[in-house]
PDB file of C-alpha atoms in Angstrom:
ATOM      1  CA  MET A   1       0.055   0.007  -0.021  1.00 41.00           C
ATOM      2  CA  ARG A   2       1.380   3.422  -1.001  1.00 44.00           C
ATOM      3  CA  LEU A   3       0.296   6.939   0.290  1.00 50.00           C
ATOM      4  CA  ALA A   4      -0.809   9.232  -2.381  1.00 56.00           C
ATOM      5  CA  ILE A   5      -0.881  12.808  -1.550  1.00 59.00           C
ATOM      6  CA  ASN A   6      -4.027  13.705  -3.337  1.00 57.00           C
ATOM      7  CA  LYS A   7      -6.598  16.421  -2.197  1.00 56.00           C
ATOM      8  CA  TRP A   8      -8.598  14.251   0.056  1.00 46.00           C
ATOM      9  CA  MET A   9      -5.341  13.102   1.712  1.00 52.00           C
ATOM     10  CA  ARG A  10      -4.166  16.591   2.135  1.00 56.00           C
ATOM     11  CA  ALA A  11      -7.428  17.501   3.831  1.00 51.00           C
ATOM     12  CA  THR A  12      -7.164  14.632   6.085  1.00 49.00           C
ATOM     13  CA  LEU A  13      -3.658  15.388   6.988  1.00 51.00           C
ATOM     14  CA  LYS A  14      -4.475  18.986   7.773  1.00 54.00           C
ATOM     15  CA  ALA A  15      -7.204  17.765  10.175  1.00 49.00           C
ATOM     16  CA  LEU A  16      -4.784  15.270  11.837  1.00 53.00           C
ATOM     17  CA  SER A  17      -1.827  17.892  12.175  1.00 53.00           C
ATOM     18  CA  TYR A  18      -3.475  19.352  15.269  1.00 51.00           C
ATOM     19  CA  LYS A  19      -1.806  22.812  14.646  1.00 52.00           C
ATOM     20  CA  ASP A  20      -3.294  24.304  17.750  1.00 55.00           C
ATOM     21  CA  VAL A  21      -2.104  21.716  20.168  1.00 73.00           C
ATOM     22  CA  ASN A  22       0.392  23.127  22.742  1.00 85.00           C
ATOM     23  CA  VAL A  23       2.501  20.013  23.551  1.00 91.00           C
ATOM     24  CA  LYS A  24       4.488  21.867  26.224  1.00 91.00           C
ATOM     25  CA  LYS A  25       1.241  22.446  28.284  1.00 89.00           C
ATOM     26  CA  ASN A  26      -0.452  19.080  27.224  1.00 91.00           C
ATOM     27  CA  TYR A  27       2.300  16.479  27.026  1.00 93.00           C
ATOM     28  CA  LYS A  28       0.813  14.517  29.500  1.00 92.00           C
ATOM     29  CA  ILE A  29      -2.493  14.327  27.536  1.00 91.00           C
ATOM     30  CA  CYS A  30      -0.374  13.474  24.478  1.00 89.00           C
ATOM     31  CA  ARG A  31       1.219  10.589  26.342  1.00 90.00           C
ATOM     32  CA  ALA A  32      -2.227   9.281  27.561  1.00 87.00           C
ATOM     33  CA  VAL A  33      -3.800   9.479  23.958  1.00 85.00           C
ATOM     34  CA  ASN A  34      -0.604   7.704  22.630  1.00 84.00           C
ATOM     35  CA  ARG A  35      -1.139   4.942  25.157  1.00 80.00           C
ATOM     36  CA  ARG A  36      -4.845   4.686  24.380  1.00 76.00           C
ATOM     37  CA  MET A  37      -3.951   4.019  20.787  1.00 74.00           C
ATOM     38  CA  ILE A  38      -2.076   0.898  21.552  1.00 71.00           C
ATOM     39  CA  THR A  39      -3.968  -2.319  20.392  1.00 61.00           C
ATOM     40  CA  PRO A  40      -3.550  -5.624  22.133  1.00 58.00           C
ATOM     41  CA  VAL A  41      -0.564  -7.632  20.926  1.00 57.00           C
ATOM     42  CA  LYS A  42      -1.418 -10.974  19.350  1.00 52.00           C
ATOM     43  CA  ALA A  43      -0.260 -14.017  21.213  1.00 47.00           C
ATOM     44  CA  PHE A  44       2.203 -15.043  18.581  1.00 54.00           C
ATOM     45  CA  TYR A  45       4.438 -12.075  19.271  1.00 70.00           C
ATOM     46  CA  GLU A  46       6.830 -13.643  21.949  1.00 83.00           C
ATOM     47  CA  MET A  47       8.785 -11.233  23.976  1.00 93.00           C
ATOM     48  CA  SER A  48      10.429 -11.022  27.421  1.00 95.00           C
ATOM     49  CA  ASP A  49      11.085  -8.075  29.649  1.00 96.00           C
ATOM     50  CA  TYR A  50      14.157  -7.162  31.696  1.00 95.00           C
ATOM     51  CA  LYS A  51      15.428  -4.243  33.668  1.00 96.00           C
ATOM     52  CA  ILE A  52      18.860  -2.917  33.730  1.00 96.00           C
ATOM     53  CA  HIS A  53      19.599  -1.651  37.245  1.00 93.00           C
ATOM     54  CA  LEU A  54      21.781   1.532  37.245  1.00 88.00           C
ATOM     55  CA  LYS A  55      22.531   3.978  40.094  1.00 82.00           C
ATOM     56  CA  GLY A  56      19.141   3.929  41.604  1.00 85.00           C
ATOM     57  CA  ARG A  57      17.070   3.767  38.469  1.00 92.00           C
ATOM     58  CA  GLU A  58      15.907   1.076  36.157  1.00 96.00           C
ATOM     59  CA  ILE A  59      16.051   0.956  32.238  1.00 97.00           C
ATOM     60  CA  PRO A  60      13.528  -1.419  30.857  1.00 97.00           C
ATOM     61  CA  VAL A  61      14.403  -3.539  27.837  1.00 97.00           C
ATOM     62  CA  ARG A  62      11.978  -5.615  25.947  1.00 97.00           C
ATOM     63  CA  ILE A  63      13.402  -8.560  23.960  1.00 97.00           C
ATOM     64  CA  PHE A  64      11.805  -9.821  20.703  1.00 96.00           C
ATOM     65  CA  PRO A  65      12.974 -13.046  19.282  1.00 95.00           C
ATOM     66  CA  PRO A  66      12.241 -13.770  15.581  1.00 93.00           C
ATOM     67  CA  GLU A  67       9.753 -16.497  14.593  1.00 88.00           C
ATOM     68  CA  GLU A  68      12.650 -17.935  12.598  1.00 90.00           C
ATOM     69  CA  THR A  69      16.180 -16.917  13.485  1.00 89.00           C
ATOM     70  CA  ARG A  70      17.966 -16.141  10.271  1.00 89.00           C
ATOM     71  CA  SER A  71      20.907 -13.995  11.565  1.00 89.00           C
ATOM     72  CA  GLU A  72      23.042 -13.846  14.617  1.00 92.00           C
ATOM     73  CA  GLN A  73      22.890 -10.073  14.391  1.00 96.00           C
ATOM     74  CA  VAL A  74      20.878  -8.175  17.142  1.00 97.00           C
ATOM     75  CA  ILE A  75      19.265  -4.793  16.716  1.00 98.00           C
ATOM     76  CA  LEU A  76      19.110  -2.439  19.651  1.00 98.00           C
ATOM     77  CA  PHE A  77      16.184  -0.102  19.134  1.00 98.00           C
ATOM     78  CA  PHE A  78      15.339   3.320  20.625  1.00 98.00           C
ATOM     79  CA  HIS A  79      11.824   4.560  20.148  1.00 98.00           C
ATOM     80  CA  GLY A  80      10.554   7.895  18.715  1.00 98.00           C
ATOM     81  CA  GLY A  81       8.223  10.383  20.195  1.00 96.00           C
ATOM     82  CA  GLY A  82      10.082  13.739  20.401  1.00 97.00           C
ATOM     83  CA  TRP A  83      11.971  12.707  23.650  1.00 98.00           C
ATOM     84  CA  VAL A  84       8.521  13.278  25.411  1.00 98.00           C
ATOM     85  CA  ILE A  85       6.090  10.629  24.532  1.00 96.00           C
ATOM     86  CA  GLY A  86       6.377   6.877  23.341  1.00 94.00           C
ATOM     87  CA  ASP A  87       7.731   3.886  25.237  1.00 95.00           C
ATOM     88  CA  ILE A  88       8.484   0.256  24.590  1.00 95.00           C
ATOM     89  CA  ASP A  89       4.497  -0.636  24.776  1.00 94.00           C
ATOM     90  CA  SER A  90       3.849   1.834  21.980  1.00 93.00           C
ATOM     91  CA  TYR A  91       6.703   0.301  19.801  1.00 95.00           C
ATOM     92  CA  THR A  92       5.756  -3.307  20.688  1.00 94.00           C
ATOM     93  CA  LYS A  93       4.232  -4.117  17.340  1.00 94.00           C
ATOM     94  CA  PRO A  94       6.980  -2.346  15.155  1.00 96.00           C
ATOM     95  CA  CYS A  95       9.787  -4.079  16.934  1.00 97.00           C
ATOM     96  CA  ALA A  96       8.061  -7.440  16.834  1.00 96.00           C
ATOM     97  CA  SER A  97       7.445  -6.976  13.193  1.00 96.00           C
ATOM     98  CA  LEU A  98      10.986  -5.934  12.648  1.00 97.00           C
ATOM     99  CA  ALA A  99      12.245  -9.149  14.392  1.00 97.00           C
ATOM    100  CA  LYS A 100       9.981 -11.160  12.020  1.00 95.00           C
ATOM    101  CA  ALA A 101      11.021  -9.316   8.931  1.00 97.00           C
ATOM    102  CA  THR A 102      14.796  -9.352   9.487  1.00 97.00           C
ATOM    103  CA  GLY A 103      15.136 -12.827  11.388  1.00 96.00           C
ATOM    104  CA  CYS A 104      17.155 -10.995  14.034  1.00 96.00           C
ATOM    105  CA  ARG A 105      16.600 -10.456  17.800  1.00 97.00           C
ATOM    106  CA  VAL A 106      15.321  -6.971  18.581  1.00 98.00           C
ATOM    107  CA  LEU A 107      16.039  -5.274  21.991  1.00 98.00           C
ATOM    108  CA  SER A 108      13.938  -2.403  22.570  1.00 98.00           C
ATOM    109  CA  VAL A 109      15.133   0.099  25.234  1.00 98.00           C
ATOM    110  CA  ASP A 110      13.017   2.361  27.351  1.00 97.00           C
ATOM    111  CA  TYR A 111      14.669   5.515  28.213  1.00 98.00           C
ATOM    112  CA  ARG A 112      13.591   8.409  30.718  1.00 98.00           C
ATOM    113  CA  LEU A 113      11.347  11.087  29.108  1.00 98.00           C
ATOM    114  CA  ALA A 114      11.357  14.894  29.169  1.00 98.00           C
ATOM    115  CA  PRO A 115      10.444  17.349  30.661  1.00 98.00           C
ATOM    116  CA  GLU A 116      10.680  15.414  33.904  1.00 98.00           C
ATOM    117  CA  HIS A 117      14.209  14.099  32.710  1.00 98.00           C
ATOM    118  CA  PRO A 118      15.603  16.561  30.186  1.00 98.00           C
ATOM    119  CA  PHE A 119      18.769  16.346  28.023  1.00 98.00           C
ATOM    120  CA  PRO A 120      20.973  14.347  28.597  1.00 98.00           C
ATOM    121  CA  CYS A 121      19.023  12.030  30.707  1.00 97.00           C
ATOM    122  CA  GLY A 122      17.388   9.935  27.984  1.00 98.00           C
ATOM    123  CA  LEU A 123      20.771   9.934  26.060  1.00 98.00           C
ATOM    124  CA  GLU A 124      22.624   8.598  29.065  1.00 97.00           C
ATOM    125  CA  ASP A 125      20.009   5.815  29.533  1.00 98.00           C
ATOM    126  CA  CYS A 126      20.446   4.729  26.105  1.00 98.00           C
ATOM    127  CA  TYR A 127      24.280   4.891  26.245  1.00 98.00           C
ATOM    128  CA  HIS A 128      24.426   2.860  29.464  1.00 97.00           C
ATOM    129  CA  ALA A 129      21.878   0.287  28.298  1.00 97.00           C
ATOM    130  CA  VAL A 130      24.139  -0.400  25.293  1.00 98.00           C
ATOM    131  CA  LYS A 131      27.205  -0.489  27.688  1.00 97.00           C
ATOM    132  CA  THR A 132      25.408  -2.939  30.033  1.00 97.00           C
ATOM    133  CA  ILE A 133      24.203  -5.138  27.177  1.00 97.00           C
ATOM    134  CA  PHE A 134      27.714  -5.294  25.608  1.00 97.00           C
ATOM    135  CA  GLU A 135      29.338  -5.978  28.986  1.00 96.00           C
ATOM    136  CA  ASN A 136      26.730  -8.986  29.620  1.00 94.00           C
ATOM    137  CA  ASN A 137      26.639 -10.176  25.967  1.00 90.00           C
ATOM    138  CA  ARG A 138      26.217 -13.675  26.972  1.00 89.00           C
ATOM    139  CA  SER A 139      23.062 -12.955  29.120  1.00 90.00           C
ATOM    140  CA  PHE A 140      21.501 -10.669  26.271  1.00 93.00           C
ATOM    141  CA  GLN A 141      23.039 -12.850  23.432  1.00 91.00           C
ATOM    142  CA  ALA A 142      24.205  -9.544  21.894  1.00 93.00           C
ATOM    143  CA  ASP A 143      27.841  -9.871  20.389  1.00 94.00           C
ATOM    144  CA  PRO A 144      28.974  -6.169  20.218  1.00 95.00           C
ATOM    145  CA  ASP A 145      30.431  -6.911  16.754  1.00 95.00           C
ATOM    146  CA  ASN A 146      27.038  -8.163  15.389  1.00 95.00           C
ATOM    147  CA  THR A 147      24.831  -5.640  17.234  1.00 97.00           C
ATOM    148  CA  ILE A 148      23.323  -2.648  15.311  1.00 98.00           C
ATOM    149  CA  LEU A 149      21.898   0.527  16.891  1.00 98.00           C
ATOM    150  CA  MET A 150      18.475   1.610  15.355  1.00 98.00           C
ATOM    151  CA  GLY A 151      16.093   4.364  16.054  1.00 98.00           C
ATOM    152  CA  ASP A 152      13.380   6.352  14.469  1.00 98.00           C
ATOM    153  CA  SER A 153      12.893  10.255  14.795  1.00 98.00           C
ATOM    154  CA  ALA A 154      14.060  11.143  18.284  1.00 98.00           C
ATOM    155  CA  GLY A 155      15.261   7.527  18.717  1.00 98.00           C
ATOM    156  CA  GLY A 156      17.312   8.104  15.465  1.00 98.00           C
ATOM    157  CA  ASN A 157      18.719  11.303  17.134  1.00 98.00           C
ATOM    158  CA  LEU A 158      19.659   9.052  20.193  1.00 98.00           C
ATOM    159  CA  ALA A 159      21.183   6.419  18.208  1.00 98.00           C
ATOM    160  CA  ALA A 160      23.482   8.773  16.403  1.00 98.00           C
ATOM    161  CA  ALA A 161      24.433  10.572  19.696  1.00 98.00           C
ATOM    162  CA  VAL A 162      25.175   7.171  21.330  1.00 98.00           C
ATOM    163  CA  SER A 163      27.686   6.412  18.434  1.00 98.00           C
ATOM    164  CA  LEU A 164      29.322   9.735  18.959  1.00 98.00           C
ATOM    165  CA  LEU A 165      29.508   9.293  22.721  1.00 98.00           C
ATOM    166  CA  ALA A 166      31.004   5.804  22.133  1.00 98.00           C
ATOM    167  CA  LYS A 167      33.902   7.209  20.049  1.00 98.00           C
ATOM    168  CA  GLU A 168      34.542   9.862  22.674  1.00 98.00           C
ATOM    169  CA  ARG A 169      34.308   7.733  25.914  1.00 98.00           C
ATOM    170  CA  LYS A 170      36.065   4.587  24.279  1.00 97.00           C
ATOM    171  CA  GLU A 171      34.096   2.179  26.444  1.00 98.00           C
ATOM    172  CA  PHE A 172      32.540   0.222  23.382  1.00 97.00           C
ATOM    173  CA  SER A 173      32.248   0.575  19.759  1.00 96.00           C
ATOM    174  CA  ILE A 174      29.327   0.602  17.331  1.00 97.00           C
ATOM    175  CA  LYS A 175      29.785  -1.148  14.023  1.00 97.00           C
ATOM    176  CA  ARG A 176      26.563  -0.234  12.292  1.00 98.00           C
ATOM    177  CA  GLN A 177      23.597   2.046  12.880  1.00 98.00           C
ATOM    178  CA  ILE A 178      20.191   2.587  11.229  1.00 98.00           C
ATOM    179  CA  LEU A 179      18.528   6.043  11.564  1.00 99.00           C
ATOM    180  CA  LEU A 180      15.029   6.512  10.281  1.00 98.00           C
ATOM    181  CA  TYR A 181      14.055  10.112   9.609  1.00 98.00           C
ATOM    182  CA  PRO A 182      16.286  11.161  12.468  1.00 98.00           C
ATOM    183  CA  ALA A 183      16.316  14.629  14.078  1.00 98.00           C
ATOM    184  CA  THR A 184      19.951  15.900  13.715  1.00 98.00           C
ATOM    185  CA  ALA A 185      19.907  19.748  13.656  1.00 98.00           C
ATOM    186  CA  ASP A 186      19.497  22.409  16.415  1.00 97.00           C
ATOM    187  CA  ASP A 187      17.123  24.789  14.646  1.00 96.00           C
ATOM    188  CA  HIS A 188      13.576  23.614  13.509  1.00 96.00           C
ATOM    189  CA  SER A 189      12.149  27.289  13.510  1.00 93.00           C
ATOM    190  CA  GLN A 190      11.501  29.741  10.600  1.00 92.00           C
ATOM    191  CA  THR A 191      15.180  30.434  10.582  1.00 95.00           C
ATOM    192  CA  SER A 192      16.130  26.770   9.765  1.00 97.00           C
ATOM    193  CA  PRO A 193      18.319  26.578   6.623  1.00 97.00           C
ATOM    194  CA  PHE A 194      16.594  23.304   5.454  1.00 98.00           C
ATOM    195  CA  PRO A 195      13.682  23.690   2.888  1.00 98.00           C
ATOM    196  CA  SER A 196      11.778  20.660   4.167  1.00 98.00           C
ATOM    197  CA  ILE A 197      11.219  22.527   7.507  1.00 98.00           C
ATOM    198  CA  HIS A 198       9.441  25.218   5.561  1.00 97.00           C
ATOM    199  CA  GLN A 199       7.777  23.108   2.892  1.00 97.00           C
ATOM    200  CA  PHE A 200       6.263  20.509   5.127  1.00 96.00           C
ATOM    201  CA  GLY A 201       6.066  22.256   8.586  1.00 94.00           C
ATOM    202  CA  GLU A 202       2.353  22.365   8.529  1.00 92.00           C
ATOM    203  CA  GLY A 203      -0.203  19.898   7.376  1.00 90.00           C
ATOM    204  CA  TYR A 204       1.903  16.759   7.140  1.00 90.00           C
ATOM    205  CA  LEU A 205       1.219  15.294  10.710  1.00 89.00           C
ATOM    206  CA  LEU A 206       4.515  16.518  12.462  1.00 94.00           C
ATOM    207  CA  THR A 207       4.289  20.197  12.524  1.00 93.00           C
ATOM    208  CA  VAL A 208       6.991  22.590  13.275  1.00 95.00           C
ATOM    209  CA  LYS A 209       5.215  24.012  16.148  1.00 94.00           C
ATOM    210  CA  ARG A 210       5.011  20.490  17.676  1.00 94.00           C
ATOM    211  CA  LEU A 211       8.588  19.736  16.907  1.00 96.00           C
ATOM    212  CA  CYS A 212       9.765  22.929  18.609  1.00 96.00           C
ATOM    213  CA  ASP A 213       7.705  22.178  21.564  1.00 96.00           C
ATOM    214  CA  TYR A 214       9.223  18.812  21.830  1.00 97.00           C
ATOM    215  CA  VAL A 215      12.720  20.431  21.665  1.00 98.00           C
ATOM    216  CA  ASP A 216      11.729  23.035  24.250  1.00 97.00           C
ATOM    217  CA  LEU A 217      10.682  20.296  26.613  1.00 98.00           C
ATOM    218  CA  TYR A 218      13.822  17.982  25.949  1.00 98.00           C
ATOM    219  CA  ILE A 219      16.570  20.482  25.935  1.00 97.00           C
ATOM    220  CA  PRO A 220      15.275  23.792  27.873  1.00 96.00           C
ATOM    221  CA  LYS A 221      18.609  25.427  28.022  1.00 95.00           C
ATOM    222  CA  ILE A 222      19.236  27.301  24.868  1.00 95.00           C
ATOM    223  CA  GLU A 223      22.939  27.035  25.136  1.00 95.00           C
ATOM    224  CA  ASP A 224      22.786  23.263  25.185  1.00 96.00           C
ATOM    225  CA  ARG A 225      21.181  23.169  21.695  1.00 97.00           C
ATOM    226  CA  LYS A 226      24.704  23.551  20.121  1.00 97.00           C
ATOM    227  CA  ASN A 227      25.731  20.440  21.686  1.00 98.00           C
ATOM    228  CA  PRO A 228      26.590  17.729  19.043  1.00 98.00           C
ATOM    229  CA  TYR A 229      25.017  15.029  21.382  1.00 98.00           C
ATOM    230  CA  PHE A 230      21.788  16.963  20.926  1.00 98.00           C
ATOM    231  CA  ALA A 231      22.405  18.037  17.275  1.00 98.00           C
ATOM    232  CA  PRO A 232      24.781  15.418  15.729  1.00 98.00           C
ATOM    233  CA  LEU A 233      25.013  17.491  12.488  1.00 98.00           C
ATOM    234  CA  LEU A 234      26.965  20.225  14.470  1.00 98.00           C
ATOM    235  CA  SER A 235      29.884  17.712  15.255  1.00 98.00           C
ATOM    236  CA  GLU A 236      32.944  19.125  13.755  1.00 97.00           C
ATOM    237  CA  ASP A 237      34.567  15.497  13.691  1.00 97.00           C
ATOM    238  CA  LEU A 238      32.396  12.757  12.484  1.00 98.00           C
ATOM    239  CA  SER A 239      35.263  10.419  11.603  1.00 98.00           C
ATOM    240  CA  GLY A 240      35.157   6.851  12.937  1.00 98.00           C
ATOM    241  CA  GLN A 241      31.346   6.625  12.953  1.00 98.00           C
ATOM    242  CA  PRO A 242      29.510   3.383  12.148  1.00 98.00           C
ATOM    243  CA  HIS A 243      28.425   2.083   8.688  1.00 98.00           C
ATOM    244  CA  THR A 244      25.227   3.961   8.511  1.00 98.00           C
ATOM    245  CA  LEU A 245      21.859   3.372   6.901  1.00 98.00           C
ATOM    246  CA  ILE A 246      19.530   6.531   6.649  1.00 99.00           C
ATOM    247  CA  ILE A 247      15.913   6.284   5.579  1.00 98.00           C
ATOM    248  CA  THR A 248      14.098   9.596   5.393  1.00 98.00           C
ATOM    249  CA  ALA A 249      10.434  10.390   4.401  1.00 98.00           C
ATOM    250  CA  GLU A 250       9.539  12.693   1.549  1.00 98.00           C
ATOM    251  CA  TYR A 251       6.796  14.812   3.172  1.00 97.00           C
ATOM    252  CA  ASP A 252       8.856  15.162   6.527  1.00 98.00           C
ATOM    253  CA  PRO A 253      10.046  18.422   7.931  1.00 98.00           C
ATOM    254  CA  LEU A 254      13.120  16.444   9.333  1.00 98.00           C
ATOM    255  CA  ARG A 255      13.940  15.089   5.925  1.00 98.00           C
ATOM    256  CA  ASP A 256      16.666  17.437   4.761  1.00 98.00           C
ATOM    257  CA  GLU A 257      18.544  17.445   8.075  1.00 98.00           C
ATOM    258  CA  GLY A 258      18.612  13.696   8.094  1.00 98.00           C
ATOM    259  CA  GLU A 259      19.964  13.488   4.774  1.00 99.00           C
ATOM    260  CA  ALA A 260      22.576  16.283   5.437  1.00 98.00           C
ATOM    261  CA  TYR A 261      23.851  14.240   8.320  1.00 99.00           C
ATOM    262  CA  GLY A 262      24.415  11.310   6.057  1.00 98.00           C
ATOM    263  CA  GLU A 263      26.256  13.386   3.624  1.00 98.00           C
ATOM    264  CA  LYS A 264      28.461  14.865   6.449  1.00 98.00           C
ATOM    265  CA  LEU A 265      29.215  11.348   7.717  1.00 98.00           C
ATOM    266  CA  ARG A 266      30.147  10.480   4.240  1.00 98.00           C
ATOM    267  CA  ALA A 267      32.275  13.517   3.917  1.00 98.00           C
ATOM    268  CA  HIS A 268      34.222  12.478   7.084  1.00 98.00           C
ATOM    269  CA  GLY A 269      35.056   9.137   5.553  1.00 98.00           C
ATOM    270  CA  ASN A 270      32.244   6.971   6.821  1.00 98.00           C
ATOM    271  CA  GLN A 271      30.196   4.273   4.856  1.00 98.00           C
ATOM    272  CA  VAL A 272      26.682   5.592   4.463  1.00 98.00           C
ATOM    273  CA  GLU A 273      23.513   4.725   2.401  1.00 98.00           C
ATOM    274  CA  ILE A 274      20.797   7.233   2.099  1.00 98.00           C
ATOM    275  CA  HIS A 275      17.341   6.517   0.897  1.00 98.00           C
ATOM    276  CA  ARG A 276      14.313   8.921   0.538  1.00 98.00           C
ATOM    277  CA  MET A 277      10.991   7.132   0.907  1.00 98.00           C
ATOM    278  CA  LYS A 278       8.740   8.466  -1.857  1.00 97.00           C
ATOM    279  CA  ASN A 279       5.276   9.763  -0.521  1.00 95.00           C
ATOM    280  CA  ALA A 280       6.016   8.861   2.923  1.00 96.00           C
ATOM    281  CA  LEU A 281       5.272  10.887   6.032  1.00 96.00           C
ATOM    282  CA  HIS A 282       7.195  11.178   9.254  1.00 97.00           C
ATOM    283  CA  GLY A 283       6.533   8.182  11.502  1.00 96.00           C
ATOM    284  CA  PHE A 284       5.621   5.738   8.679  1.00 96.00           C
ATOM    285  CA  PHE A 285       7.607   2.942  10.486  1.00 97.00           C
ATOM    286  CA  GLY A 286       4.858   2.752  13.002  1.00 94.00           C
ATOM    287  CA  LEU A 287       2.264   1.743  10.298  1.00 94.00           C
ATOM    288  CA  PRO A 288       1.349  -2.018   9.988  1.00 94.00           C
ATOM    289  CA  PRO A 289       3.787  -4.235   8.106  1.00 95.00           C
ATOM    290  CA  LYS A 290       1.631  -4.451   5.057  1.00 95.00           C
ATOM    291  CA  PHE A 291       2.140  -0.957   4.009  1.00 96.00           C
ATOM    292  CA  GLY A 292       4.456  -0.489   1.154  1.00 96.00           C
ATOM    293  CA  HIS A 293       6.862   1.994   2.985  1.00 97.00           C
ATOM    294  CA  VAL A 294       7.253  -0.397   5.833  1.00 97.00           C
ATOM    295  CA  GLN A 295       8.030  -3.279   3.543  1.00 98.00           C
ATOM    296  CA  LYS A 296      10.485  -1.321   1.485  1.00 98.00           C
ATOM    297  CA  THR A 297      12.149  -0.181   4.857  1.00 98.00           C
ATOM    298  CA  TYR A 298      12.506  -3.990   5.706  1.00 98.00           C
ATOM    299  CA  GLU A 299      14.010  -4.474   2.447  1.00 98.00           C
ATOM    300  CA  TYR A 300      16.659  -1.738   2.880  1.00 98.00           C
ATOM    301  CA  ILE A 301      17.468  -2.983   6.382  1.00 98.00           C
ATOM    302  CA  ARG A 302      17.799  -6.663   5.271  1.00 97.00           C
ATOM    303  CA  ASN A 303      20.190  -5.600   2.426  1.00 97.00           C
ATOM    304  CA  PHE A 304      22.123  -3.539   4.930  1.00 97.00           C
ATOM    305  CA  LEU A 305      22.453  -6.323   7.418  1.00 96.00           C
ATOM    306  CA  ALA A 306      23.467  -8.761   4.739  1.00 93.00           C
ATOM    307  CA  TYR A 307      26.235  -6.424   3.384  1.00 83.00           C
ATOM    308  CA  LYS A 308      29.798  -7.670   4.024  1.00 74.00           C
ATOM    309  CA  LYS A 309      32.909  -5.221   3.821  1.00 63.00           C
TER     310      LYS A 309
END
């Protein structure tokens, strides 16, 4: 199934974009609505839950084994939601479907959310989850050399930032990463240099207003927004980063900055694949597996996982 942006669809998208929603004031309501939209998971989705204990807090991890194991590779997944909404429950179906489509085990990490836990809390949770999983690879069955970081939207931002942190701290290394329509820049306002922010900032589900609200909640200190661990595109040295697959959506305000990050990674000597999903909207990975955009994403991921240097 492909999304055609016709007159009817444009009208529907405009209605669904909730231009007047103030996420900063209503983020708890947004979370509640997001949870209410979760439908029961069918019995054939096998999964198990673990908790990583770290300095007085717990980091939940949900493990999805594939129906048929076709690869020893493991995908560590960070969910989207603007660093403010979303959790492993809301991403159970996409992660279970990902495991089925790739034949890989998928480990979904639940990090702390803003504004209760602003930057860099969620990032540190993701980093330490990866570190713990690598240090206990027998328990988690996640060989560091065969483990891929993956995330969509804010989760893609976190995956990229974890890879940058890994290079700096030298406690572990990431070989590959998959970034779906990631946030990578610091400016999503009318002063943004990226055309997609201005072309698709209204009427395409993810509005610029909502995006800026998410950023304000996640990283309230303006000076922190120049930090490359928030905005990886600002990093002056992107050498030594993982082999990267970036998939963007045509009608997404984040499209251009995601692709710009891929080009900058490539310019710094990294191996990068960039694919733009035609007619797709931000968040399409959360659609049912039968949708063409999701199936095409699985195809790109399978090819990426199968690639041997």
